[in-house]
CSV table of C-alpha atoms and ligand atoms in Angstrom, one decimal:
chain,number,residue,atom,x,y,z
V,1,MET,CA,29.8,-21.5,35.2
V,2,LEU,CA,31.6,-18.4,34.0
V,3,SER,CA,34.9,-17.2,35.5
V,4,ALA,CA,35.1,-14.1,37.7
V,5,GLU,CA,37.9,-13.0,35.5
V,6,LEU,CA,35.6,-12.3,32.7
V,7,ALA,CA,34.3,-8.8,33.9
V,8,PRO,CA,37.6,-7.1,34.3
V,9,ALA,CA,38.9,-8.5,30.9
V,10,LEU,CA,35.6,-7.6,29.2
V,11,ILE,CA,35.4,-4.2,30.6
V,12,ALA,CA,39.1,-3.3,29.8
V,13,TRP,CA,38.6,-4.4,26.2
V,14,TYR,CA,35.3,-2.5,25.8
V,15,ARG,CA,36.9,0.6,27.1
V,16,GLN,CA,39.5,0.7,24.2
V,17,ALA,CA,37.6,-1.2,21.5
V,18,ALA,CA,34.2,0.3,21.6
V,19,ARG,CA,33.0,1.7,18.3
V,20,ASP,CA,31.9,5.2,18.2
V,21,LEU,CA,28.2,5.0,17.7
V,22,PRO,CA,25.8,7.9,18.2
V,23,TRP,CA,23.7,6.4,21.0
V,24,ARG,CA,26.8,6.0,22.9
V,25,HIS,CA,27.1,10.0,23.2
V,26,ASP,CA,24.9,12.0,25.6
V,27,VAL,CA,23.6,8.6,27.0
V,28,THR,CA,20.2,9.0,28.5
V,29,PRO,CA,17.5,6.3,29.2
V,30,TYR,CA,15.3,7.6,26.2
V,31,ARG,CA,18.4,7.5,23.7
V,32,VAL,CA,19.3,4.0,24.7
V,33,TRP,CA,15.6,3.0,24.6
V,34,VAL,CA,15.0,4.3,21.0
V,35,SER,CA,18.4,3.1,19.7
V,36,GLU,CA,17.7,-0.4,21.2
V,37,ILE,CA,14.3,-0.6,19.5
V,38,MET,CA,15.7,0.4,16.3
V,39,LEU,CA,18.6,-2.0,16.6
V,40,GLN,CA,16.2,-5.1,17.2
V,41,GLN,CA,15.8,-6.0,13.6
V,42,THR,CA,18.1,-3.7,11.9
V,43,ARG,CA,21.9,-3.5,11.5
V,44,VAL,CA,24.1,-0.8,13.2
V,45,GLU,CA,25.0,1.0,10.0
V,46,ALA,CA,21.5,1.2,8.9
V,47,VAL,CA,20.3,2.5,12.2
V,48,LYS,CA,22.8,5.3,12.5
V,49,PRO,CA,21.3,7.9,10.2
V,50,PHE,CA,17.7,7.0,11.5
V,51,PHE,CA,18.7,7.4,15.0
V,52,GLN,CA,20.1,10.8,14.3
V,53,ARG,CA,17.1,12.1,12.5
V,54,PHE,CA,14.7,10.8,15.1
V,55,MET,CA,16.8,12.5,17.9
V,56,ASP,CA,17.0,15.8,16.1
V,57,ARG,CA,13.3,15.9,15.5
V,58,LEU,CA,12.0,14.3,18.7
V,59,PRO,CA,14.8,14.7,21.5
V,60,THR,CA,12.7,13.9,24.5
V,61,VAL,CA,10.1,11.4,25.5
V,62,ALA,CA,7.6,14.3,25.7
V,63,ASP,CA,8.5,15.4,22.0
V,64,LEU,CA,7.6,11.7,20.8
V,65,ALA,CA,4.5,11.5,23.0
V,66,HIS,CA,3.1,14.8,21.5
V,67,ALA,CA,4.2,14.3,18.0
V,68,PRO,CA,1.5,13.4,15.4
V,69,GLU,CA,1.4,9.8,13.9
V,70,GLU,CA,2.5,11.0,10.5
V,71,VAL,CA,5.8,12.5,12.0
V,72,TRP,CA,7.0,9.5,13.9
V,73,LEU,CA,5.8,7.1,11.1
V,74,LYS,CA,7.8,9.1,8.5
V,75,LEU,CA,10.8,9.0,10.7
V,76,TRP,CA,10.6,5.3,10.8
V,77,GLU,CA,10.1,4.8,7.2
V,78,GLY,CA,12.5,2.4,5.7
V,79,LEU,CA,13.3,0.8,9.0
V,80,GLY,CA,10.4,-1.5,8.8
V,81,TYR,CA,8.6,-3.5,11.4
V,82,TYR,CA,6.5,-0.4,12.2
V,83,SER,CA,4.9,-1.9,15.4
V,84,ARG,CA,8.2,-0.8,17.1
V,85,VAL,CA,7.4,2.7,16.5
V,86,ARG,CA,3.7,2.5,17.3
V,87,ASN,CA,4.7,0.8,20.6
V,88,LEU,CA,7.5,3.5,21.3
V,89,HIS,CA,4.7,6.2,20.9
V,90,ARG,CA,2.3,4.4,23.1
V,91,ALA,CA,4.9,3.9,25.7
V,92,ALA,CA,6.0,7.5,25.6
V,93,CYS,CA,2.5,8.7,26.0
V,94,VAL,CA,2.3,6.2,29.3
V,95,VAL,CA,5.8,7.6,30.5
V,96,CYS,CA,4.5,11.1,30.1
V,97,GLU,CA,1.1,10.4,32.0
V,98,ARG,CA,2.5,8.2,34.7
V,99,TYR,CA,6.2,9.2,35.2
V,100,GLY,CA,6.4,12.9,34.2
V,101,GLY,CA,8.2,12.2,31.1
V,102,GLU,CA,11.2,10.2,32.6
V,103,LEU,CA,11.6,6.6,32.0
V,104,PRO,CA,11.2,4.6,35.3
V,105,CYS,CA,14.4,3.1,36.9
V,106,ASP,CA,12.3,0.1,38.1
V,107,GLU,CA,12.4,-3.0,35.9
V,108,LYS,CA,8.9,-4.1,36.6
V,109,GLN,CA,7.6,-0.6,35.6
V,110,LEU,CA,9.7,-0.7,32.4
V,111,LEU,CA,8.4,-4.2,31.4
V,112,ALA,CA,4.9,-2.9,31.7
V,113,LEU,CA,5.5,-0.4,29.0
V,114,PRO,CA,4.5,-1.5,25.4
V,115,GLY,CA,7.3,-2.9,23.3
V,116,ILE,CA,9.8,-3.2,26.3
V,117,GLY,CA,10.8,-6.7,26.9
V,118,PRO,CA,13.6,-8.2,29.3
V,119,TYR,CA,16.5,-7.2,26.9
V,120,THR,CA,15.4,-3.5,26.4
V,121,ALA,CA,14.6,-3.1,30.1
V,122,GLY,CA,18.0,-4.5,31.0
V,123,ALA,CA,19.7,-2.3,28.3
V,124,ILE,CA,18.1,1.0,29.6
V,125,LEU,CA,18.7,0.0,33.3
V,126,SER,CA,22.4,-0.9,32.8
V,127,PHE,CA,23.7,1.2,29.8
V,128,ALA,CA,21.8,4.3,30.8
V,129,MET,CA,21.4,4.1,34.5
V,130,GLY,CA,24.3,2.0,35.7
V,131,LYS,CA,22.1,-0.6,37.3
V,132,PRO,CA,23.7,-4.2,37.6
V,133,VAL,CA,20.9,-5.8,35.5
V,134,PRO,CA,21.7,-8.3,32.6
V,135,ALA,CA,20.8,-7.3,29.0
V,136,VAL,CA,20.7,-10.6,27.1
V,137,ASP,CA,19.9,-10.3,23.2
V,138,GLY,CA,21.1,-12.5,20.2
V,139,ASN,CA,24.6,-11.0,20.4
V,140,VAL,CA,24.9,-11.9,24.1
V,141,MET,CA,23.4,-15.3,23.8
V,142,ARG,CA,26.0,-16.3,20.9
V,143,VAL,CA,28.8,-15.1,23.3
V,144,LEU,CA,27.5,-17.1,26.2
V,145,ALA,CA,26.9,-20.3,24.3
V,146,ARG,CA,30.6,-20.0,23.0
V,147,LEU,CA,31.9,-19.2,26.5
V,148,THR,CA,30.3,-22.1,28.2
V,149,ASP,CA,30.6,-24.5,25.3
V,150,ASP,CA,26.7,-24.8,25.4
V,151,GLY,CA,25.5,-27.0,22.4
V,152,ARG,CA,21.9,-26.6,23.3
V,153,ASP,CA,19.6,-25.0,20.7
V,154,ILE,CA,19.9,-21.3,21.1
V,155,THR,CA,16.3,-20.7,20.2
V,156,ALA,CA,15.0,-22.6,23.1
V,157,PRO,CA,12.8,-20.2,25.1
V,158,ALA,CA,14.2,-20.9,28.6
V,159,LEU,CA,17.9,-20.2,27.5
V,160,ARG,CA,17.8,-16.4,27.9
V,161,ARG,CA,16.6,-16.5,31.5
V,162,GLU,CA,19.3,-19.1,32.2
V,163,TYR,CA,21.8,-16.8,30.8
V,164,GLU,CA,20.6,-13.8,32.6
V,165,ASN,CA,20.9,-15.6,35.8
V,166,MET,CA,24.4,-16.8,34.9
V,167,LEU,CA,25.4,-13.2,34.4
V,168,ARG,CA,23.8,-11.4,37.2
V,169,PRO,CA,26.5,-12.2,40.0
V,170,LEU,CA,29.2,-11.2,37.6
V,171,ILE,CA,28.1,-7.7,36.9
V,172,PRO,CA,30.5,-5.1,38.8
V,173,PRO,CA,28.1,-2.6,40.3
V,174,ASP,CA,30.4,0.3,39.4
V,175,ALA,CA,30.8,-0.7,35.8
V,176,ALA,CA,27.4,-2.3,34.9
V,177,SER,CA,27.2,-0.2,31.7
V,178,ASP,CA,30.6,-1.0,30.3
V,179,PHE,CA,29.9,-4.6,31.1
V,180,GLY,CA,26.7,-4.8,29.5
V,181,GLN,CA,27.6,-3.0,26.4
V,182,GLY,CA,31.0,-4.9,26.3
V,183,LEU,CA,29.1,-8.2,25.8
V,184,ILE,CA,26.9,-6.7,23.1
V,185,GLU,CA,29.9,-5.2,21.5
V,186,LEU,CA,31.9,-8.5,21.5
V,187,GLY,CA,28.8,-10.3,20.2
V,188,ALA,CA,28.4,-7.8,17.4
V,189,THR,CA,32.1,-7.7,16.4
V,190,LEU,CA,34.7,-10.3,17.3
V,191,CYS,CA,32.3,-12.8,18.2
V,192,GLY,CA,29.7,-11.7,15.5
V,193,PRO,CA,27.0,-13.7,13.7
V,194,ASP,CA,28.2,-13.2,10.0
V,195,HIS,CA,31.7,-14.7,10.1
V,196,PRO,CA,33.9,-17.2,12.0
V,197,PRO,CA,34.7,-16.0,15.5
V,198,ALA,CA,38.0,-13.8,15.7
V,199,CYS,CA,39.1,-15.9,18.6
V,200,GLU,CA,43.0,-14.7,18.4
V,201,ALA,CA,41.8,-11.1,18.9
V,202,CYS,CA,39.2,-12.0,21.7
V,203,PRO,CA,39.9,-10.6,25.3
V,204,LEU,CA,38.0,-13.6,26.5
V,205,ALA,CA,39.5,-16.3,24.5
V,206,ARG,CA,41.5,-18.1,27.5
V,207,LEU,CA,38.3,-18.0,29.2
V,208,CYS,CA,36.2,-19.5,26.6
V,209,ARG,CA,35.5,-23.3,26.8
V,210,GLY,CA,34.3,-23.3,23.1
V,211,TYR,CA,37.6,-21.9,21.9
V,212,VAL,CA,39.6,-24.2,24.3
V,213,ALA,CA,37.6,-27.1,23.0
V,214,GLY,CA,38.5,-26.0,19.4
V,215,HIS,CA,34.9,-25.5,18.2
V,216,ALA,CA,33.8,-22.0,19.0
V,217,ASP,CA,33.1,-21.5,15.4
V,218,ALA,CA,30.5,-24.4,15.5
V,219,LEU,CA,28.5,-22.7,18.2
V,220,PRO,CA,25.8,-21.9,18.7
V,221,ASN,CA,23.6,-24.5,17.7
V,222,ARG,CA,20.3,-23.5,16.3
V,223,ALA,CA,17.3,-25.3,15.4
V,224,ARG,CA,16.3,-24.9,11.6
V,225,PRO,CA,13.5,-22.3,11.4
V,226,ALA,CA,10.2,-23.2,9.9
V,227,PRO,CA,10.4,-22.2,6.1
V,228,ARG,CA,8.8,-18.7,5.4
V,229,ARG,CA,5.3,-18.9,4.0
V,230,ILE,CA,5.1,-17.6,0.3
V,231,GLU,CA,2.3,-15.4,-0.5
V,232,GLU,CA,1.6,-14.5,-4.3
V,233,ARG,CA,0.2,-11.1,-4.7
V,234,THR,CA,-0.7,-8.7,-7.5
V,235,VAL,CA,-0.2,-4.9,-6.9
V,236,LEU,CA,-2.3,-2.5,-8.8
V,237,ILE,CA,-1.0,0.9,-9.6
V,238,LEU,CA,-3.9,3.1,-10.4
V,239,ARG,CA,-2.7,6.5,-11.5
V,240,ASP,CA,-3.2,9.4,-13.9
V,241,GLY,CA,-0.5,11.8,-14.9
V,242,ARG,CA,-0.2,13.5,-11.4
V,243,ARG,CA,-1.8,11.3,-8.8
V,244,VAL,CA,-1.6,7.8,-7.7
V,245,ALA,CA,-3.9,5.6,-5.7
V,246,LEU,CA,-3.1,4.4,-2.1
V,247,ARG,CA,-5.1,2.9,0.7
V,248,ARG,CA,-4.7,2.4,4.3
V,249,ARG,CA,-3.9,-1.1,5.6
V,250,PRO,CA,-6.1,-2.5,8.4
V,251,ASP,CA,-5.3,-1.3,12.1
V,252,SER,CA,-3.8,-4.6,13.1
V,253,GLY,CA,-1.7,-7.4,11.7
V,254,LEU,CA,1.1,-7.1,9.0
V,255,LEU,CA,2.1,-3.4,8.3
V,256,ALA,CA,-0.8,-2.2,10.5
V,257,GLY,CA,-2.2,1.1,9.6
V,258,LEU,CA,0.3,2.1,7.0
V,259,TRP,CA,-0.3,3.3,3.4
V,260,GLU,CA,0.0,0.8,0.6
V,261,LEU,CA,-0.4,0.3,-3.1
V,262,PRO,CA,-3.7,-1.6,-3.6
V,263,GLY,CA,-3.2,-5.1,-4.1
V,264,VAL,CA,-4.9,-8.6,-3.9
V,265,CYS,CA,-3.9,-12.2,-2.9
V,266,GLY,CA,-3.0,-14.3,-5.8
V,267,ARG,CA,-1.8,-13.7,-9.4
V,268,MET,CA,-4.1,-11.7,-11.7
V,269,SER,CA,-4.3,-11.8,-15.4
V,270,ARG,CA,-4.3,-8.7,-17.3
V,271,ASP,CA,-8.0,-8.9,-17.8
V,272,GLU,CA,-8.7,-9.6,-14.1
V,273,ALA,CA,-6.6,-6.5,-13.1
V,274,VAL,CA,-8.8,-4.2,-15.5
V,275,ALA,CA,-11.8,-5.9,-14.0
V,276,TRP,CA,-10.6,-4.9,-10.7
V,277,ALA,CA,-10.1,-1.3,-11.6
V,278,ARG,CA,-13.6,-1.2,-13.1
V,279,GLY,CA,-15.1,-2.7,-9.8
V,280,GLU,CA,-13.4,0.1,-8.0
V,281,GLY,CA,-15.2,2.6,-10.4
V,282,TYR,CA,-12.1,3.3,-12.8
V,283,GLU,CA,-11.5,2.7,-16.4
V,284,PRO,CA,-7.9,2.2,-17.4
V,285,VAL,CA,-6.8,3.7,-20.8
V,286,ARG,CA,-3.6,1.8,-20.9
V,287,VAL,CA,-2.5,-1.2,-19.0
V,288,ARG,CA,1.2,-2.4,-18.6
V,289,GLN,CA,2.6,-5.3,-16.5
V,290,THR,CA,5.4,-4.3,-14.0
V,291,ASP,CA,8.4,-6.2,-13.3
V,292,PRO,CA,8.1,-8.6,-10.4
V,293,VAL,CA,9.1,-7.5,-6.9
V,294,LYS,CA,9.8,-9.9,-4.0
V,295,HIS,CA,9.9,-8.9,-0.4
V,296,VAL,CA,11.0,-11.0,2.5
V,297,PHE,CA,9.4,-10.5,6.0
V,298,THR,CA,10.6,-12.6,9.0
V,299,HIS,CA,8.0,-15.4,8.7
V,300,MET,CA,6.7,-14.7,5.1
V,301,GLU,CA,7.6,-13.6,1.5
V,302,TRP,CA,5.5,-11.6,-0.7
V,303,HIS,CA,6.1,-12.5,-4.4
V,304,MET,CA,4.5,-9.6,-6.2
V,305,SER,CA,3.5,-9.1,-9.8
V,306,GLY,CA,1.8,-6.0,-10.8
V,307,TYR,CA,0.0,-3.9,-13.3
V,308,LEU,CA,0.2,-0.1,-14.0
V,309,LEU,CA,-3.3,0.9,-14.9
V,310,GLU,CA,-3.3,4.5,-16.3
V,311,LEU,CA,-6.3,6.5,-16.0
V,312,GLU,CA,-7.3,9.7,-18.2
V,313,GLU,CA,-8.3,11.4,-14.9
V,314,ALA,CA,-8.3,10.1,-11.3
V,315,GLN,CA,-11.7,11.2,-9.7
V,316,GLU,CA,-11.5,10.0,-6.3
V,317,ARG,CA,-14.8,8.1,-5.1
V,318,ALA,CA,-16.1,9.2,-1.7
V,319,ASP,CA,-17.5,5.6,-1.1
V,320,GLY,CA,-14.2,3.7,-2.0
V,321,GLU,CA,-11.2,3.0,0.0
V,322,LEU,CA,-8.7,4.4,-2.5
V,323,ARG,CA,-7.2,7.8,-1.9
V,324,PHE,CA,-5.4,9.7,-4.8
V,325,LEU,CA,-2.3,11.5,-3.8
V,326,LEU,CA,-0.1,13.6,-5.7
V,327,ARG,CA,3.0,11.6,-6.4
V,328,GLU,CA,5.3,14.2,-4.7
V,329,GLU,CA,3.0,14.0,-1.5
V,330,VAL,CA,3.4,10.2,-1.4
V,331,ALA,CA,7.2,10.7,-0.9
V,332,ARG,CA,6.7,13.5,1.5
V,333,GLN,CA,3.8,12.7,3.6
V,334,CYS,CA,3.0,8.9,3.5
V,335,THR,CA,4.9,6.0,5.0
V,336,LEU,CA,4.9,3.5,2.2
V,337,PRO,CA,6.6,0.4,3.5
V,338,SER,CA,9.6,-0.8,1.8
V,339,ALA,CA,7.9,-4.0,0.6
V,340,PHE,CA,6.6,-1.5,-2.2
V,341,ARG,CA,9.9,0.1,-3.0
V,342,GLY,CA,10.3,-2.1,-6.3
V,343,PHE,CA,7.2,-0.3,-7.7
V,344,LEU,CA,8.2,3.3,-6.8
V,345,LYS,CA,9.6,3.5,-10.3
V,346,TYR,CA,6.1,3.3,-11.8
V,347,LEU,CA,4.5,6.0,-9.7
T,1,LIG,N1,23.2,-4.3,18.7
T,1,LIG,C1,22.0,-4.3,19.5
T,1,LIG,N2,22.2,-3.4,20.4
T,1,LIG,C2,23.5,-2.7,20.3
T,1,LIG,C3,24.4,-1.7,20.9
T,1,LIG,N3,23.8,-1.1,21.9
T,1,LIG,N4,25.6,-1.6,20.3
T,1,LIG,C4,25.8,-2.3,19.3
T,1,LIG,N5,25.2,-3.2,18.8
T,1,LIG,C5,24.0,-3.4,19.1
């Protein structure tokens, strides 16, 4: 059980300690929505410039709904996890069609939109609309595990719902936004994930069972995640003096629909790389091995080796999947996932 004293102490602290973050200005449901989707897998400092650019270019739900794919994909380039922006766009279209461009203030209707789960719905409803709805993300889970001295595995799926129910009666109807944001802020700062908790400075320390028991720093408990699968890949950079070959990834799965440098599973020898180029209809005049590049996704790692296959002149084949783009165009127009960043110096 949580103490009724929690809300006033938390809110008073948040009102004087809140960081000045771009999405805390001109708070609207759209700004909260976009910021929370960006913040799902990305750190606050990294999100700030992306958020600002996104809002400058697409300031309303309707602007997002009507923007072409290359615009919103480009605005997301570097943030990763591109299904997030695909869902944002799909949901923006639904919001325009069904709700006249305003996000609905009903939890069920929000949850029915692509990419909006209980946390994001709670954040939109409470941070932007002032509704007394809990918004429980990983930050809040950590705070609650410490406050209640809960030693259970924090990754257990049923726990979030339990924590939501625990919070619901404590949310003050006239300060739901500061309450919800205060919990997140505490979980992102004093009670953060990357350092021992700063309990001496915490406004809730005297209400915190983990702290009183002397082991807040040992919480939360977390089952060991399954080890990431490692995939060996060979990236093939086919270029002439001006242009480089890219192709589109399939419409579903990892990095769906994005441009990529061509590549294959497994580690190719130099001869195999040349044979691959010939198979695509190209005869390299020079071949050089690149430095290896490693990219870590949530559940998988790509360990990539690569070959730079230089052509006298790149003549695109109408029947092939490779497209030759001017090297400046790649930077300007395509969304090349950050997995390939280590190869950019060869383009
Ligand atoms: N992390 C996730 N959401 C956040 C928010 N709204 N403010 C600060 N950190 C966050």
